Amino acid sequence: MSLIGTFVFGTACLLTTSFFNYSPYMAQISAPTAPWADAPIPLVATPQHLTGKTDLFTAGATHMALVHNAMIRGFNSIYQQAPYIDEQLAPDFVRYALTWTSFVTSHHHDEEDNLFGKVAALLGGDETVWAETREEHESFIDGVAQLQTYLGGLSRPASELSAGELLRLLDGLRAPLGHHLHSEVQTIAALAGHPGAPAEGSDAAAAAALVFKTWGKKTVTRAGVLDVVPFFLLNLDRTFEGGRWAHWPPMPAPVRWVLANVVGTYHGTWWRFASCGSDGSPRQLLALQRAAAAAAATSKEATQVPAHHHQSATTSAGENPAGRADEL
C-alpha cells in the first residue's frame, strides 16, 4: 500500500473508531423521568401554536421561541444535573456548560448587532421597539459572563467544580434570563400591530420575512459549528407542542444528521448531558440516571442478606446447643 493509501486508510479507521466511540448517534438513551429539562425555567409556548396566526412577525417570534427553548433546555439540563456530577463526569460537564454560555453570549450579541437594527429599519427606523428588550439583556448578560469566568477558570474541574457555587450562579441568572426568553418572543409577535409593519403579501413583508429567515439560519452557526451547533440540535425536542416542530429548523435530513452525529462526534462526550438524543427524542438526563442507578444498587445491597450469612446462622443455632447438651 502506498504512503497516501496508508494515510487514507488510517484516517478512515480513526474516524470510524471516533464515530462509534463518541457520536451522539451511538448513545444509549432512555425516556426521561422527572425532573427533566423543562424546569426550573419553563419552556416558551410558540405564538403560532397559541394563536394560529401566520403573519411574518408571529412566524419570526415562533422561530425565536424555538431557539430560546433550546437555550432553556440547556440551562435546565445544567441546573438539574449539577448536584450529581462526580469527578469522572466533571471535565465534560464543564465544557457542556461553557458551550451554553457561548451560545447565549453569541445570540445576545447577534441580536444587538444585526437583528434589532434591521427589524427597526423595517418599521420606519423605530428603535424604541427594542428598548425593553435591551434592558432585559443588561439584566442577565453580566451573570452569564460571571458563570463563564467561573467555569473557564477551573483548571482541574474534577476536583475544583463546586455544585454549590455553580447553582448559586445559575440561580442568579434564572429569573432575569427566564423573563427575557419569554418576553422577547411576545415583543416580536406584538410587532405585527406596529403602525409601520409591512402589509401582509407586500414586497416589504417579503423582505421582512427574509430578514428573520436569514438571521435565523446564521445565528447558531455563527456561534460555533463544532460546539454550539451540536449543543443546539441536541436540545431540540421533536415532541414539543405535539410534534409540530419535529422538522424545525428546516434543512435537508442528511445535513441535520451529519451536524448532530458526525460533527457532534468531535466533542461527543460533552453532549452526554444534553436533554435530547440525536433524533430529537427527549432523554433521561445522564447524571440523574447514574445517580438513580447508584441509589438503587446501594438500596439493593443494604436489603440483601448474603446466603452464607443464613448458613452461618443455622450452623450456630444447630451446633452450639448440641455442644452445650454434650457438655451437660
XYZ file of C-alpha atoms in Angstrom:
328
model
C 0.000 0.000 0.000
C 1.309 3.446 -0.906
C 2.019 6.117 1.680
C -1.075 8.050 0.600
C -3.183 4.906 0.707
C -1.903 4.094 4.180
C -2.717 7.612 5.343
C -6.229 7.465 3.893
C -6.856 4.035 5.392
C -5.548 5.103 8.799
C -7.632 8.258 8.763
C -10.736 6.281 7.827
C -10.111 3.848 10.680
C -9.594 6.696 13.125
C -12.776 8.442 12.034
C -14.760 5.213 12.203
C -13.470 4.465 15.691
C -14.239 8.005 16.827
C -17.763 7.763 15.437
C -18.554 4.527 17.243
C -16.999 5.750 20.487
C -18.163 9.360 20.628
C -21.003 10.052 18.194
C -24.350 11.042 19.746
C -25.866 8.547 17.309
C -24.335 5.691 19.311
C -25.556 6.926 22.697
C -27.848 4.596 24.602
C -30.715 6.716 25.856
C -33.907 6.125 27.781
C -37.118 8.100 28.146
C -36.881 10.976 30.613
C -38.171 10.911 34.146
C -38.845 13.899 36.376
C -37.006 16.128 36.862
C -36.160 16.858 33.238
C -35.026 19.875 31.217
C -38.437 21.574 31.242
C -37.738 23.089 34.678
C -36.878 25.241 36.577
C -37.205 27.756 33.703
C -40.460 26.922 31.893
C -40.418 26.443 28.148
C -41.821 29.126 25.839
C -45.079 28.357 24.042
C -44.792 29.394 20.401
C -47.082 32.232 19.220
C -48.172 30.225 16.187
C -49.288 27.378 18.436
C -51.086 29.756 20.801
C -52.817 31.970 18.246
C -52.860 30.141 14.929
C -51.600 33.307 13.232
C -49.086 33.085 10.402
C -48.048 36.697 9.793
C -44.337 37.362 9.446
C -43.864 38.659 12.992
C -45.768 35.759 14.554
C -43.632 33.391 12.489
C -40.448 35.244 13.459
C -41.438 35.172 17.126
C -42.190 31.458 16.866
C -38.750 30.707 15.482
C -37.220 32.820 18.233
C -39.198 30.824 20.809
C -37.800 27.569 19.444
C -34.227 28.891 19.659
C -34.901 30.136 23.176
C -36.300 26.754 24.178
C -33.025 25.095 23.170
C -31.276 27.569 25.481
C -33.783 26.868 28.250
C -33.363 23.108 27.981
C -29.622 23.670 28.047
C -29.851 25.797 31.185
C -32.232 23.377 32.872
C -30.124 20.340 31.983
C -27.118 22.004 33.626
C -29.145 23.061 36.656
C -30.752 19.657 37.210
C -27.533 17.662 36.828
C -25.158 19.944 38.740
C -25.700 18.315 42.182
C -24.905 14.853 40.794
C -21.703 15.493 38.861
C -18.828 13.364 40.139
C -15.119 13.665 39.414
C -15.376 11.414 36.375
C -18.097 13.499 34.721
C -16.904 16.949 35.779
C -14.476 17.815 32.918
C -17.009 17.097 30.162
C -19.862 18.653 32.114
C -17.908 21.889 32.499
C -17.312 22.006 28.736
C -21.014 21.375 28.130
C -21.929 24.243 30.446
C -19.336 26.522 28.844
C -20.864 25.800 25.450
C -24.180 27.026 26.819
C -22.581 30.309 27.901
C -21.058 30.695 24.425
C -24.454 30.063 22.841
C -26.238 32.664 24.971
C -23.473 35.261 24.646
C -23.237 34.919 20.867
C -27.023 35.018 20.491
C -27.182 38.178 22.598
C -24.533 39.995 20.551
C -26.014 38.790 17.265
C -29.380 40.276 18.176
C -27.858 43.567 19.285
C -25.507 43.883 16.310
C -27.663 42.510 13.499
C -31.306 41.680 14.114
C -32.555 44.657 16.112
C -31.348 47.315 13.695
C -32.699 45.522 10.628
C -36.126 44.997 12.168
C -36.251 48.619 13.342
C -35.467 49.727 9.779
C -38.435 47.705 8.522
C -40.618 49.642 10.967
C -39.532 53.046 9.726
C -36.437 53.242 11.911
C -38.308 52.887 15.204
C -35.583 51.739 17.619
C -37.885 52.193 20.609
C -39.481 48.806 19.951
C -36.355 47.206 21.434
C -35.976 49.475 24.465
C -37.384 46.972 26.960
C -35.570 44.066 25.330
C -32.222 45.844 25.589
C -32.851 46.461 29.292
C -33.609 42.770 29.725
C -30.307 41.902 28.065
C -28.468 44.049 30.571
C -30.232 42.284 33.431
C -28.628 38.900 32.756
C -25.626 39.187 30.436
C -23.218 40.028 33.281
C -24.416 36.919 35.092
C -23.639 34.811 32.033
C -20.159 36.349 31.937
C -19.629 35.522 35.624
C -20.679 31.933 35.001
C -18.341 31.716 32.021
C -15.462 33.116 34.075
C -16.058 30.639 36.883
C -16.267 27.601 34.615
C -13.377 28.719 32.427
C -11.201 29.241 35.485
C -11.451 25.617 36.616
C -8.053 24.221 35.661
C -8.887 20.878 37.324
C -12.674 20.511 37.094
C -12.668 17.032 38.624
C -11.509 18.414 41.960
C -12.433 22.102 41.710
C -16.026 22.096 40.453
C -18.409 23.097 43.233
C -22.060 22.221 42.735
C -22.987 24.820 45.331
C -21.147 27.634 43.556
C -22.451 26.581 40.157
C -26.035 26.524 41.421
C -25.545 29.901 43.097
C -24.503 31.432 39.781
C -27.332 29.720 37.914
C -29.878 30.869 40.484
C -28.664 34.426 39.994
C -29.400 34.088 36.276
C -32.618 32.142 36.416
C -35.226 34.868 36.964
C -33.920 37.613 34.618
C -32.942 35.141 31.903
C -36.239 33.280 32.069
C -38.186 36.527 31.945
C -36.274 37.729 28.892
C -36.533 34.490 26.930
C -40.318 34.664 27.257
C -40.733 38.430 26.967
C -38.710 38.873 23.778
C -40.929 36.385 21.960
C -44.005 38.386 22.966
C -42.318 41.621 21.886
C -41.598 40.299 18.399
C -45.098 38.865 17.962
C -46.610 42.213 19.000
C -44.763 43.999 16.172
C -47.493 42.763 13.824
C -49.616 45.586 15.235
C -46.968 48.290 14.816
C -48.095 51.227 12.618
C -45.047 50.747 10.415
C -45.440 46.984 9.999
C -45.407 45.909 6.329
C -48.747 44.831 4.921
C -49.099 41.088 4.540
C -48.409 39.988 0.983
C -46.442 43.117 0.109
C -42.864 43.252 -1.141
C -41.915 44.887 2.148
C -43.407 41.950 4.059
C -41.426 39.507 1.930
C -38.258 41.486 2.639
C -39.030 41.476 6.355
C -39.616 37.722 6.357
C -36.269 37.278 4.617
C -34.558 39.254 7.390
C -35.815 36.828 10.039
C -35.083 33.791 7.879
C -31.531 34.856 7.031
C -30.726 35.846 10.586
C -32.186 32.629 11.960
C -30.047 30.491 9.653
C -26.830 32.185 10.692
C -27.258 32.910 14.390
C -26.475 29.388 15.620
C -23.714 28.532 13.129
C -22.084 31.888 13.804
C -21.821 30.902 17.467
C -19.762 27.787 16.665
C -20.187 24.855 14.283
C -18.216 22.302 16.294
C -19.755 23.095 19.667
C -22.847 25.320 19.664
C -24.492 23.669 16.644
C -24.476 20.153 18.190
C -25.497 21.655 21.552
C -28.435 23.371 19.857
C -29.582 20.316 17.896
C -29.289 18.015 20.914
C -31.516 20.302 22.960
C -34.338 20.421 20.397
C -37.336 18.333 21.419
C -39.128 16.954 18.361
C -42.181 16.101 20.508
C -42.727 19.699 21.694
C -46.241 21.037 21.097
C -47.441 17.721 19.779
C -44.518 17.266 17.408
C -45.443 20.339 15.384
C -41.788 21.418 15.141
C -40.232 17.978 14.653
C -38.561 19.089 11.417
C -37.518 22.541 12.575
C -35.212 24.183 11.692
C -35.889 23.407 8.036
C -32.894 21.695 6.468
C -32.304 18.515 4.477
C -32.478 15.492 6.772
C -28.983 14.245 5.778
C -27.484 17.641 6.661
C -29.139 17.614 10.060
C -27.969 14.039 10.660
C -24.374 14.918 9.804
C -24.374 18.024 12.009
C -25.728 16.123 15.006
C -23.971 12.791 14.617
C -20.772 13.417 12.662
C -19.896 16.980 13.635
C -21.193 16.078 17.091
C -18.528 13.381 17.329
C -15.772 15.999 17.680
C -16.828 16.851 21.231
C -19.012 13.791 21.618
C -18.504 13.241 25.346
C -19.822 16.733 26.098
C -23.235 16.001 24.636
C -23.933 13.154 27.057
C -25.526 15.809 29.263
C -27.938 17.095 26.606
C -31.692 16.841 27.051
C -32.447 15.063 23.761
C -30.997 12.356 21.566
C -29.679 12.984 18.083
C -33.121 12.132 16.684
C -34.741 14.835 18.819
C -36.314 12.456 21.332
C -36.249 13.616 24.969
C -33.785 11.587 27.014
C -33.201 10.981 30.681
C -30.507 13.313 31.970
C -27.272 11.354 32.311
C -26.177 12.456 35.778
C -29.650 11.853 37.211
C -29.774 8.452 35.554
C -26.420 7.489 37.055
C -27.400 8.803 40.477
C -30.660 6.842 40.410
C -28.842 3.664 39.360
C -26.275 4.098 42.142
C -29.002 4.689 44.725
C -30.893 1.603 43.561
C -27.743 -0.521 43.759
C -26.971 0.742 47.259
C -30.524 0.059 48.400
C -30.402 -3.450 46.980
C -27.117 -4.205 48.723
C -28.465 -2.908 52.011
C -31.559 -5.115 51.919
C -29.946 -8.240 50.500
C -28.643 -10.729 53.118
C -25.851 -12.962 51.756
C -26.643 -16.690 51.581
C -23.565 -17.643 53.629
C -24.903 -15.476 56.447
C -28.020 -17.659 56.658
C -25.862 -20.794 56.668
C -23.660 -19.452 59.440
C -26.679 -18.557 61.495
C -28.137 -22.053 61.037
C -24.859 -23.691 61.990
C -24.516 -21.588 65.101
C -28.063 -22.299 66.134
C -27.690 -26.028 65.435
C -24.205 -26.793 66.673
C -23.855 -24.712 69.763
C -26.908 -26.076 71.572
C -25.756 -29.619 70.784
C -22.332 -28.865 72.127
C -23.853 -27.437 75.261
C -26.002 -30.578 75.641
C -22.934 -32.797 75.405
C -21.204 -30.697 77.985
C -24.162 -31.023 80.302
